[in-house]
Each structure stands twice: as C-alpha cells, then as structure tokens.
Amino acid sequence: MAVAASLAGLNQKNPNDLDAVFFATTTSPYTEKQGATNIAAALDARRDIRTCDFTDSLRANSSAMLAALDAAEQGKQTLVAIGDTRLGGADGANESAFGDGAAAFVFGNENVIANKLAAYSMAVDFNDTWQSKNDNIVRNWDVRYATTIGYEKFVKEAVKKVLEKTGLAPADFTKIILYAHEERHQTATAAKLGFKPEQIQKAIYSIIGNTGCAAAPLMLACALEEAKPGNKLLYVSYGEGCDAIVFEATDAIGAFKANPTVKEYIETKSSDLVYGKYLKWKGMMEFEPQKRPEQERCALPDYFRNYKKNNALYGSICTKCGTPQFPPQRVCAKCHSMDTMDEYRFYGRKAWIKTFTVDGLSISLDSPNYLAVVEFEGGGKMMTYLVDCKKEDIKVNMNVVLTYRKLYEANGVHTYFWKVAPKHNGR
Amino acid sequence: MANLGIKDKVSVIGMGCTKFGERFDTSREDLVLEAVKEALTDSGLELKDIDAFWFSSYYESAGITLSTILKTDYKPVTRVENNCCSGAEAFRNACYGVASGAYGVVMAIGMEKMKDFGYSGNPFPNLYRDNTAPAYGGPAGFAMLVPAYCEKYGVAFNNMRDAMAHVAYKNHANGALNPKALYQKEVSLESIKASPMLCEPYLSVMDCSGVSDGCACAIITRSEDAKKYRPDPMYVKCVDLVAGPGTSELCQGYDYTSIKETAVMAPDSYRRAGIKDPVKDLDLVELHDCFSITEICLYEDLLLSERGHGWRDSIDGTFIRTGKLPVNIDGGLKSFGHPIGASGIRMLYESWLQFHERAGMRQLDNPKLGLAHNLGGFPWLCVSSITIVGKELG
C-alpha cells in the first residue's frame, strides 16, 4: 500500500530528485529488514539516499514528516510513505474498527504546495495502546482512562503550545486534522479546543476504518485535496505524546491535483470480502494446506540480479529494432540482435488484457488466481495476476494499471511483485 | 543447412508398452521390465543384443536409473529430457544412433512414475528463476487459449464448450476400446459438460488429460538390417523436434489461438516424409491432447483443419475413430494419462499395433502412415515434436 501511495505521490516527479525515503508504520512485516529501501527500489530512486523506517508508534507518521521537514530546510527532497495494517483480535471491537491504509507525501523546499509555519512535539511514555513483539494483535487500556488522562490532555498541550508559537487562534484555521482512536473522541476534543464542526477534517473511520499510523496522513491528504491558497491546516498526531504541525497552503496548491484522490479509492471500494478470507489473509487461522509442493522463496542472488525488473518493473528495449521486451533480454526477441539493449521501464505505461483465465488450481492466499496476459502500449507484454476485480468483469482488451503486491511469504521472506488491477479513472 | 531428414533409413523392429494407470503397487523396475520384456519377445531379441539405450524421463535422473534396473553391462545409456517431448526425443536420438552406423541395434525407452508424488497434477515450473513469476500450471496456461480463440473466430461460448466436450468424448470412447489405457470407459457428453470447473471461463476436469504411471519402448535398427529380424518392420519417415524462441511471450502479435512451434514445423515434417495432403495421406494421428482445447488448436497447427475451423471439425466428428482421419484413436493422453517420458513412445506403439493388425476393436483398414506429435511447455513457448512412421518403404 505504501508503494502504491508513494508512486501516486511521486506522480510526474523524477524519482532521481529524491534525497531520502522514509517509511512510517507500526506493522512492518519485519523486525529486521527495512521497508524504506523496498519502497525506494519500487520508486526507482537513486542509490545514494537516506532511508529510514519510523516505527513502533502511531505518532511515527509525524516523526517522519518532521524529519523530512528539517531536511527540506537543507534543500533535501524526501518522500514520506505511511502504511499500516493493524490487527484487532477476532470477534472484537478493534477488529471492526481497524482498517488498512497508506498515504505518501513529498517534502522539499521548491514549488511547495504548503509551508510549515511551526511545529511542537511532546513525548510521554504512555502506552494506552500497544502490541508486543510476540503478539499478533493490538491491545489497549480502558478507553475512558486513556482519553481523559492521556489523549485529551496531550492534544490540548500540543495544540496550545503550537498556537502560542504562531500567535494563531483556532478560528484562523480552515481545518484541524486530528488523530483519535475513535471518531467521537476526535470531534469532542476538537470542539473543546474551540474548533467548529466544519473545521474538523472528517476521520472517515466509518468508511475506511481507523488506519492507525496512516489515519491522520489520510485525513491530511483529504484536506490538501480541497485546500485553497492561504488555508491554514493544523495537523495533530498522537501516540506516546503528540506532534502538532501548522501548515499553510501556498498559491501552488491551486495547480495541485492528487491522482488518485482518497474519494476515488472510496468510490471503487468493494464490500464483498468474506470473513473467512479476511482471517486467511491476516494469518489468524490454520487453513487446510493444499496438496501441492511448498512455495519456495526466491534465491537471493537471482532476486538481486533482477533488482530493477522486480522492484521498478524494468525490461529492455532493443536499440536496433526498437522492440520493448519484458523481462529484460540480451538477445532481442524480434530481430535477434545480441547485446543491443537499453533499459526500459514498463511501470506507468498504458496496458490492457490480451487473454486471461481464472485458475482454480494454483495455491495462493487469494484463490482462485486471476491470471492475465498483459500487453503494453508501445510494445512488450507480461503474464501476471489480475487483482481487485470481479470475475464477471474480466474482459479481453480491458485497461489495467500496474500495482505492487505481495506474491507470497516463504522462509520468513516477503516477496512482492507487480500485478495488474482494472483501471478506474484515477487509479 | 536445415534438417535433411532420415526418411526410411531406420526401422522399428519391436515395441513394448505397459498398462498405463495408477500403478501404485508397481515400481519403476516393474514398469521398465513390463515394457522391455514385451519388446524383446516381439522382436525376438535378447537384452544383450541392444547396443545402446536412450532413456526418457522427466523426473528420473541419469542413465544409471535404467542400467541398474536392466543390469546392462557397461552399455551406453543416455537419460533424455525435453519436457513432454522426452519420449519423442529419446526415439529421435536412438534413430540417429543407428543411422550414424555407430550402433547395430538400439532401444528408446520412456518411463514415468507420476503417482508417487502425493498431489494432483504436475509441479509448476517457475518462469523466472527468482520466483517472481506467477505460479500456474498446464491447465491455467492452456485455458488461456479459450477466450482468445472465441474472440478471434467469433465462436459462441456454448459452441466452444461443445467442441471441447466432443474431443473429450471421442478420446474416452477410443480409450474404452484399449486394454492398456488408464481409463477404459465411455463418458457421456452430458457428464463431460457437467464436470467441475478448474480454470474459468472454460476448462473443466474433463478437459484435462489424466495422470498415470507408464512405460513404453521401441527397438530400432537400420532399415537395411531390419529384415534380419522380421519381415514387417515399421519405417521411420521423420523424427523432428523444434524448440521455440519464446518470442511469443515477449513480443505482441501472438494471438493465443495456436501453438506456433507445431505450426512452423509441420509443413517441413510433411515435406520430409513425402506427405502432400496430411488428411488424405495419413491414416492415423496421435497428437498431444494435454487439454481438449489444445487438441482443437492442434488440428489447425498440424494442417488437418482450416484456421478457425478446428472447433467445427470437432463437433462434426471429422476426427473420430470412423471419421475422415482418426485422431488419438488409441484414446490419447485423455485416456492414457501422461507419464511424461513415456507418452511419445506410447503414441508410436499405436501405429505399430495398427500396421501389424493388432489393434483389436480399434483396427483400421490397411493403415500405412501414422503420425505422433508432442508438445512440452505452454501454447506460447514449447518444444514440439513430430514423428512419422510407415508400414512400407517410400
């Protein structure tokens, strides 16, 4: 998800201009192995960049943003990706409340769409929610206590102090973007701080769930999509304390167009995930193994030799006859000339389905697999999985977009690769 | 310089074939000996008369697998593998072995024990060595032909289902007449159409060949020496094999309605074998019916049907046992299953039986020319083989 958000966030920007890639999450698949490097590779960023995973707190999103803002003052461009897939115990309130989501922002000091006016951080070792290393689910202390003694008090302090720094008052803000475990705490606390209902950026938890570390960032994305030049936005995160950041939209925000918007994701949402499949995807039950050989992980040498193909979907193009081909070849498939290839990135090109099948036989987390032959504008093709699509809607010639997804986990290694999804307007 | 061919230079003088089936109580040793003993009796030879062996098996490794079973004393044994063309490949190389003059009498033997694995179907090879390619097997790969074929030729979905069901029906009806087949029972068109779906939009269980154990072998010598052993050898007209470059999966333009490797090689094979009109000149065709849709496309690739008419010919019964040209008259992969190393040679066994009036209820009237075709891989990339054999010289 973080990759998808990052690719959308980069939009037309050149990944070579990024000096750093940060990834904020509380649900990294690894305790040792960075996510930011994986995202950077998928973005086709340079090698000589700073990368960092900000983890272990719901506040990691703003920790990453503040670090990126500091770097921006030095003229550095940073992409901050936030993604979370927090898990509540089965049959519990958290399970219904939580959602999975991601957002990404690029920070720099040229042509910015919003400036940071001020920031205030406060750190308190207050674990009202936690998930230990050996645990699968998030746990929390009684919500009444947590909001009264923790959340409300910390948010009040952070907001009061950052307003003092800027000399601004609640009325000066177009929106307050405020994290809360539950929407009702958000609206109540914002009201107590002196913000009117129309100033509160909607948490949309009832539509997409509480997406943890990505919740406030998604709200910020919504706010930025609607913002006009001069609008002030107050961003407040929460988790072992608070970060409050005051942003002001610049004139450049008029030309800014998110693609896709949060709204487009909501509009193309599917509501037919069956609970059993949810449990399977979240690894919460032991399912009957299929009578097929075990999936093996990729051998690291092979995987690394194919770095650009696997992460950034590079193929090659023959400089003699101009035929793009995937995967990269040394002998041209069309003219058979040897070693006359240039690199050629397939990500971002128009693509459609040539033929397909719904395979009820292969093992997968998401049976049956929809297998498609995809052809690209300009030439080249690949065979891959089709996702986020109803069986009845699959048609030869339908347009698709590329999406970076999990293939499988084997021997503790999570392998991702490119699949396709039906193309909607923005996504 | 292209393939010059070895028409009529070598001949088969004995063949053996096991019962193909779920031979759970039969070991590799048992399978090999069942086929070899039949071939030796058939040819009147002893094992020590064989100078060299070509042993095809997809899953076994090394020549010593065969030499230890047969206790051959320091004879050359080459283990051959070329996907599903392994049997044809062993036969082909054995033919060159005697044609070269290096050996007097040789054996091509293909054996596979598929039923020990404990899971259904074959393992899926991964396309990219780094395991990032999608995982799928034969059924999904060949199922891709269905929507493409319907789209290109404007065939209504129900007609396609019908055409595919007729292939399965024909091959089971033929297998019902074959005591060596895995399945020896006719299956109604209704049951075929009602069988569980595997790969939508359309490939069901009944559209797939079976999985079985089996072994088949052929003893080969130069044609000029054949009459020493019997008056009625089977003459080899061509032993061809091509490996595709895989450009169909890299370049656009491939339309997923044909197996290009077969389509490209067929005219050359026919020319080398002296065949002008395959439907008229051939008396039987054994082709690689791994899936019913494959058979339909192969009618066209082997120039037995016009492009886009394979489906029509299937429904019309052009290729049934009593039709214009019987295809898979022994029951095909559908009724025999597909012990990978053995299939190519099993196909030749049917011609052998037919030329010697030993085909029982399947016997054709004075057949003279037979074809055996295999393909190993996927519709867009495979090895493909065509072996043509005849009752007479010329």
Coordinates of N, CA and C in Angstrom, one line a residue, chain B residues 85-215:
Chain B
C85 N 8.2 -33.8 -24.7 CA 8.7 -34.4 -25.9 C 9.8 -35.4 -25.6
S86 N 10.0 -35.7 -24.3 CA 11.1 -36.5 -23.9 C 11.0 -37.9 -24.6
G87 N 9.9 -38.5 -24.7 CA 9.8 -39.8 -25.4 C 10.2 -39.7 -26.8
A88 N 9.6 -38.7 -27.5 CA 10.0 -38.5 -28.9 C 11.5 -38.2 -29.1
E89 N 12.0 -37.5 -28.1 CA 13.4 -37.1 -28.1 C 14.3 -38.3 -28.0
A90 N 13.9 -39.2 -27.1 CA 14.7 -40.5 -26.9 C 14.6 -41.3 -28.2
F91 N 13.4 -41.4 -28.8 CA 13.3 -42.1 -30.0 C 14.1 -41.5 -31.1
R92 N 14.1 -40.2 -31.2 CA 14.8 -39.5 -32.2 C 16.3 -39.7 -32.1
N93 N 16.8 -39.6 -30.9 CA 18.3 -39.8 -30.7 C 18.7 -41.2 -30.9
A94 N 17.8 -42.2 -30.6 CA 18.1 -43.6 -30.8 C 18.2 -43.8 -32.3
C95 N 17.3 -43.2 -33.1 CA 17.3 -43.3 -34.5 C 18.6 -42.8 -35.1
Y96 N 19.1 -41.7 -34.6 CA 20.3 -41.2 -35.1 C 21.5 -42.1 -34.7
G97 N 21.3 -42.7 -33.5 CA 22.4 -43.6 -33.1 C 22.6 -44.7 -34.0
V98 N 21.5 -45.3 -34.6 CA 21.8 -46.4 -35.5 C 22.0 -45.9 -36.9
A99 N 21.4 -44.7 -37.3 CA 21.6 -44.2 -38.6 C 23.1 -43.8 -38.8
S100 N 23.7 -43.4 -37.7 CA 25.1 -43.0 -37.8 C 26.0 -44.2 -38.1
G101 N 25.5 -45.4 -37.9 CA 26.4 -46.5 -38.0 C 27.2 -46.9 -36.8
A102 N 27.0 -46.1 -35.7 CA 27.8 -46.3 -34.5 C 27.3 -47.6 -33.8
Y103 N 26.0 -47.8 -33.9 CA 25.4 -49.0 -33.2 C 24.6 -49.8 -34.2
G104 N 24.4 -51.1 -33.8 CA 23.7 -52.0 -34.6 C 22.2 -52.0 -34.3
V105 N 21.9 -52.2 -33.0 CA 20.5 -52.2 -32.6 C 20.4 -51.4 -31.3
V106 N 19.4 -50.5 -31.2 CA 19.3 -49.6 -30.0 C 17.9 -49.7 -29.5
M107 N 17.7 -49.1 -28.3 CA 16.4 -49.1 -27.7 C 16.1 -47.7 -27.2
A108 N 14.9 -47.2 -27.5 CA 14.4 -46.0 -26.9 C 13.3 -46.4 -25.9
I109 N 13.5 -45.9 -24.7 CA 12.5 -46.3 -23.6 C 12.1 -45.2 -22.8
G110 N 10.8 -45.0 -22.6 CA 10.4 -43.8 -21.8 C 9.6 -44.3 -20.6
M111 N 9.8 -43.8 -19.4 CA 9.1 -44.3 -18.3 C 8.9 -43.1 -17.3
E112 N 7.7 -43.2 -16.7 CA 7.5 -42.1 -15.7 C 6.6 -42.7 -14.6
K113 N 6.9 -42.4 -13.4 CA 6.1 -42.7 -12.2 C 5.5 -41.4 -11.7
M114 N 4.3 -41.1 -12.1 CA 3.7 -39.8 -11.7 C 3.0 -39.9 -10.4
K115 N 2.6 -41.1 -10.1 CA 1.6 -41.3 -9.0 C 2.3 -41.4 -7.6
D116 N 3.6 -41.2 -7.5 CA 4.2 -41.3 -6.2 C 4.2 -39.9 -5.5
F117 N 3.9 -38.9 -6.2 CA 4.1 -37.5 -5.6 C 3.2 -37.2 -4.5
G118 N 1.9 -37.7 -4.6 CA 1.0 -37.4 -3.5 C 0.2 -36.2 -3.7
Y119 N 0.3 -35.5 -4.8 CA -0.6 -34.4 -5.1 C -1.0 -34.5 -6.5
S120 N -2.1 -33.7 -6.8 CA -2.7 -33.9 -8.1 C -1.9 -33.0 -9.1
G121 N -1.8 -33.4 -10.3 CA -1.2 -32.6 -11.3 C 0.3 -32.6 -11.2
N122 N 1.0 -31.8 -12.1 CA 2.4 -31.7 -12.1 C 2.9 -30.5 -11.3
P123 N 4.1 -30.5 -10.8 CA 4.6 -29.3 -10.1 C 4.7 -28.2 -11.1
F124 N 4.5 -26.9 -10.7 CA 4.6 -25.8 -11.6 C 6.0 -25.3 -11.7
P125 N 6.6 -25.3 -12.9 CA 7.9 -24.7 -13.0 C 7.8 -23.2 -12.8
N126 N 8.8 -22.5 -12.3 CA 8.6 -21.0 -12.2 C 9.3 -20.4 -13.4
L127 N 8.6 -19.5 -14.0 CA 9.1 -18.9 -15.3 C 10.4 -18.1 -15.0
Y128 N 10.4 -17.3 -14.0 CA 11.7 -16.6 -13.7 C 12.4 -17.3 -12.6
R129 N 13.7 -17.5 -12.7 CA 14.4 -18.2 -11.7 C 14.3 -17.5 -10.3
D130 N 14.0 -16.2 -10.3 CA 13.9 -15.6 -9.0 C 12.5 -15.7 -8.4
N131 N 11.7 -16.6 -8.9 CA 10.4 -17.0 -8.3 C 9.4 -15.8 -8.2
T132 N 9.6 -14.8 -9.1 CA 8.6 -13.7 -9.0 C 7.5 -13.8 -10.1
A133 N 7.7 -14.8 -11.0 CA 6.6 -15.0 -12.0 C 5.4 -15.6 -11.3
P134 N 4.2 -15.4 -11.9 CA 3.0 -16.0 -11.3 C 3.1 -17.6 -11.4
A135 N 2.6 -18.2 -10.4 CA 2.6 -19.7 -10.3 C 1.4 -20.2 -11.0
Y136 N 1.6 -21.0 -12.0 CA 0.4 -21.7 -12.6 C 0.9 -22.9 -13.3
G137 N 0.0 -23.8 -13.7 CA 0.4 -25.0 -14.3 C -0.2 -25.1 -15.7
G138 N -0.2 -26.3 -16.2 CA -0.7 -26.6 -17.5 C -2.1 -26.1 -17.7
P139 N -3.0 -26.5 -16.8 CA -4.4 -26.1 -17.0 C -4.7 -24.6 -17.2
A140 N -4.1 -23.8 -16.3 CA -4.3 -22.4 -16.5 C -3.7 -21.9 -17.7
G141 N -2.5 -22.3 -18.1 CA -1.8 -21.9 -19.3 C -2.6 -22.2 -20.5
F142 N -3.1 -23.4 -20.7 CA -3.8 -23.8 -21.9 C -5.2 -23.2 -21.8
A143 N -5.8 -22.9 -20.7 CA -7.1 -22.3 -20.6 C -7.1 -21.0 -21.2
M144 N -5.9 -20.3 -21.3 CA -5.9 -19.0 -21.9 C -6.2 -19.1 -23.4
L145 N -6.1 -20.2 -24.0 CA -6.5 -20.4 -25.4 C -8.0 -20.1 -25.6
V146 N -8.8 -20.5 -24.6 CA -10.2 -20.5 -24.9 C -10.8 -19.1 -25.1
P147 N -10.6 -18.1 -24.2 CA -11.2 -16.8 -24.6 C -10.6 -16.2 -25.8
A148 N -9.3 -16.4 -26.1 CA -8.7 -15.9 -27.3 C -9.2 -16.5 -28.5
Y149 N -9.4 -17.8 -28.5 CA -9.9 -18.5 -29.7 C -11.3 -18.0 -30.0
C150 N -12.2 -17.9 -29.0 CA -13.5 -17.5 -29.2 C -13.6 -16.0 -29.7
E151 N -12.7 -15.2 -29.1 CA -12.7 -13.8 -29.6 C -12.2 -13.7 -31.0
K152 N -11.2 -14.4 -31.4 CA -10.6 -14.2 -32.8 C -11.6 -14.8 -33.8
Y153 N -12.2 -15.9 -33.6 CA -13.0 -16.5 -34.6 C -14.5 -16.3 -34.4
G154 N -14.9 -15.5 -33.4 CA -16.3 -15.3 -33.1 C -17.1 -16.5 -32.8
V155 N -16.4 -17.4 -32.0 CA -17.1 -18.7 -31.7 C -17.9 -18.4 -30.4
A156 N -19.2 -18.7 -30.4 CA -20.0 -18.5 -29.2 C -19.5 -19.5 -28.2
F157 N -19.6 -19.0 -26.9 CA -19.1 -19.8 -25.8 C -19.7 -21.2 -25.7
N158 N -21.0 -21.3 -26.0 CA -21.5 -22.7 -25.9 C -21.0 -23.6 -27.0
N159 N -20.7 -23.0 -28.1 CA -20.2 -23.9 -29.2 C -18.8 -24.3 -28.9
M160 N -18.0 -23.5 -28.2 CA -16.7 -23.8 -27.8 C -16.7 -24.9 -26.8
R161 N -17.6 -24.8 -25.8 CA -17.8 -25.9 -24.8 C -18.1 -27.2 -25.5
D162 N -19.0 -27.1 -26.5 CA -19.4 -28.3 -27.2 C -18.2 -28.9 -27.9
A163 N -17.5 -28.1 -28.6 CA -16.3 -28.6 -29.4 C -15.4 -29.3 -28.5
M164 N -15.1 -28.7 -27.3 CA -14.1 -29.2 -26.4 C -14.7 -30.5 -25.8
A165 N -16.0 -30.5 -25.5 CA -16.6 -31.8 -24.9 C -16.5 -32.9 -25.9
H166 N -16.7 -32.6 -27.2 CA -16.6 -33.6 -28.2 C -15.2 -34.3 -28.3
V167 N -14.2 -33.5 -28.0 CA -12.8 -34.0 -28.0 C -12.7 -35.0 -26.9
A168 N -13.1 -34.6 -25.7 CA -13.1 -35.5 -24.5 C -13.9 -36.8 -24.8
Y169 N -15.1 -36.6 -25.3 CA -15.9 -37.7 -25.6 C -15.3 -38.7 -26.5
K170 N -14.7 -38.2 -27.6 CA -14.1 -39.0 -28.6 C -12.9 -39.8 -28.0
N171 N -12.1 -39.1 -27.3 CA -10.9 -39.8 -26.7 C -11.3 -40.9 -25.7
H172 N -12.3 -40.6 -24.9 CA -12.7 -41.6 -23.9 C -13.4 -42.8 -24.7
A173 N -14.1 -42.5 -25.7 CA -14.8 -43.6 -26.5 C -13.7 -44.5 -27.1
N174 N -12.6 -43.9 -27.6 CA -11.5 -44.6 -28.1 C -10.8 -45.4 -27.1
G175 N -10.5 -44.8 -25.9 CA -9.8 -45.5 -24.8 C -10.6 -46.7 -24.3
A176 N -11.9 -46.6 -24.4 CA -12.8 -47.7 -24.0 C -12.5 -49.0 -24.7
L177 N -11.8 -48.8 -25.9 CA -11.5 -50.0 -26.7 C -10.0 -50.4 -26.6
N178 N -9.4 -49.8 -25.5 CA -7.9 -50.1 -25.4 C -7.6 -50.7 -24.1
P179 N -7.2 -51.9 -24.0 CA -6.9 -52.6 -22.8 C -5.7 -52.0 -22.0
K180 N -4.9 -51.2 -22.7 CA -3.7 -50.7 -22.0 C -4.0 -49.3 -21.4
A181 N -5.2 -48.7 -21.7 CA -5.4 -47.3 -21.3 C -5.7 -47.2 -19.8
L182 N -5.5 -46.1 -19.2 CA -5.8 -45.8 -17.8 C -7.3 -45.8 -17.6
Y183 N -8.0 -45.1 -18.5 CA -9.5 -45.1 -18.4 C -10.0 -45.8 -19.6
Q184 N -10.9 -46.8 -19.4 CA -11.4 -47.6 -20.5 C -12.9 -47.5 -20.4
K185 N -13.4 -46.3 -20.3 CA -14.9 -46.2 -20.2 C -15.4 -45.0 -21.0
E186 N -16.5 -45.2 -21.8 CA -17.1 -44.1 -22.4 C -17.6 -43.1 -21.4
V187 N -17.6 -41.9 -21.7 CA -18.2 -40.9 -20.8 C -19.2 -40.1 -21.7
S188 N -20.4 -39.8 -21.2 CA -21.4 -39.1 -22.0 C -21.0 -37.6 -22.1
L189 N -21.5 -37.0 -23.2 CA -21.3 -35.6 -23.4 C -21.8 -34.8 -22.2
E190 N -23.0 -35.2 -21.7 CA -23.6 -34.5 -20.6 C -22.7 -34.5 -19.3
S191 N -22.1 -35.7 -19.0 CA -21.2 -35.7 -17.8 C -20.0 -34.9 -18.1
I192 N -19.5 -34.9 -19.3 CA -18.3 -34.1 -19.6 C -18.6 -32.6 -19.3
K193 N -19.8 -32.2 -19.8 CA -20.1 -30.8 -19.7 C -20.4 -30.4 -18.3
A194 N -20.8 -31.4 -17.5 CA -21.1 -31.1 -16.1 C -19.9 -31.2 -15.1
S195 N -18.8 -31.6 -15.7 CA -17.6 -31.8 -14.8 C -17.1 -30.5 -14.1
P196 N -16.5 -30.7 -12.9 CA -16.1 -29.5 -12.1 C -15.2 -28.6 -12.9
M197 N -15.4 -27.3 -12.7 CA -14.6 -26.3 -13.4 C -13.3 -26.1 -12.7
L198 N -12.2 -26.0 -13.5 CA -10.9 -25.8 -12.9 C -10.4 -24.4 -13.2
C199 N -10.5 -24.0 -14.5 CA -10.0 -22.7 -14.8 C -11.0 -22.0 -15.7
E200 N -11.7 -21.0 -15.1 CA -12.7 -20.3 -15.9 C -12.1 -19.4 -16.9
P201 N -12.7 -18.9 -18.0 CA -14.0 -19.2 -18.3 C -14.3 -20.6 -18.7
Y202 N -13.3 -21.4 -19.3 CA -13.7 -22.7 -19.5 C -12.5 -23.7 -19.6
L203 N -12.3 -24.4 -18.6 CA -11.5 -25.6 -18.6 C -11.9 -26.4 -17.4
S204 N -12.6 -27.6 -17.7 CA -13.0 -28.4 -16.6 C -12.2 -29.6 -16.4
V205 N -12.4 -30.4 -15.4 CA -11.7 -31.6 -15.1 C -11.7 -32.5 -16.3
M206 N -12.8 -32.6 -17.0 CA -12.9 -33.5 -18.2 C -12.2 -32.9 -19.4
D207 N -11.7 -31.7 -19.3 CA -10.9 -31.2 -20.5 C -9.4 -31.5 -20.3
C208 N -9.1 -32.1 -19.2 CA -7.7 -32.4 -18.9 C -7.3 -33.9 -19.1
S209 N -6.1 -34.1 -19.5 CA -5.6 -35.5 -19.6 C -5.4 -36.0 -18.2
G210 N -5.3 -37.3 -18.1 CA -5.2 -37.9 -16.8 C -3.7 -37.9 -16.3
V211 N -3.5 -38.4 -15.1 CA -2.2 -38.5 -14.5 C -2.0 -40.0 -14.3
S212 N -0.9 -40.6 -14.8 CA -0.7 -42.0 -14.7 C 0.7 -42.4 -14.7
D213 N 1.0 -43.7 -14.3 CA 2.3 -44.2 -14.5 C 2.3 -45.0 -15.8
G214 N 3.5 -45.1 -16.4 CA 3.6 -45.9 -17.6 C 5.0 -46.0 -18.2
C215 N 5.1 -47.0 -19.1 CA 6.4 -47.1 -19.8 C 6.2 -47.7 -21.1

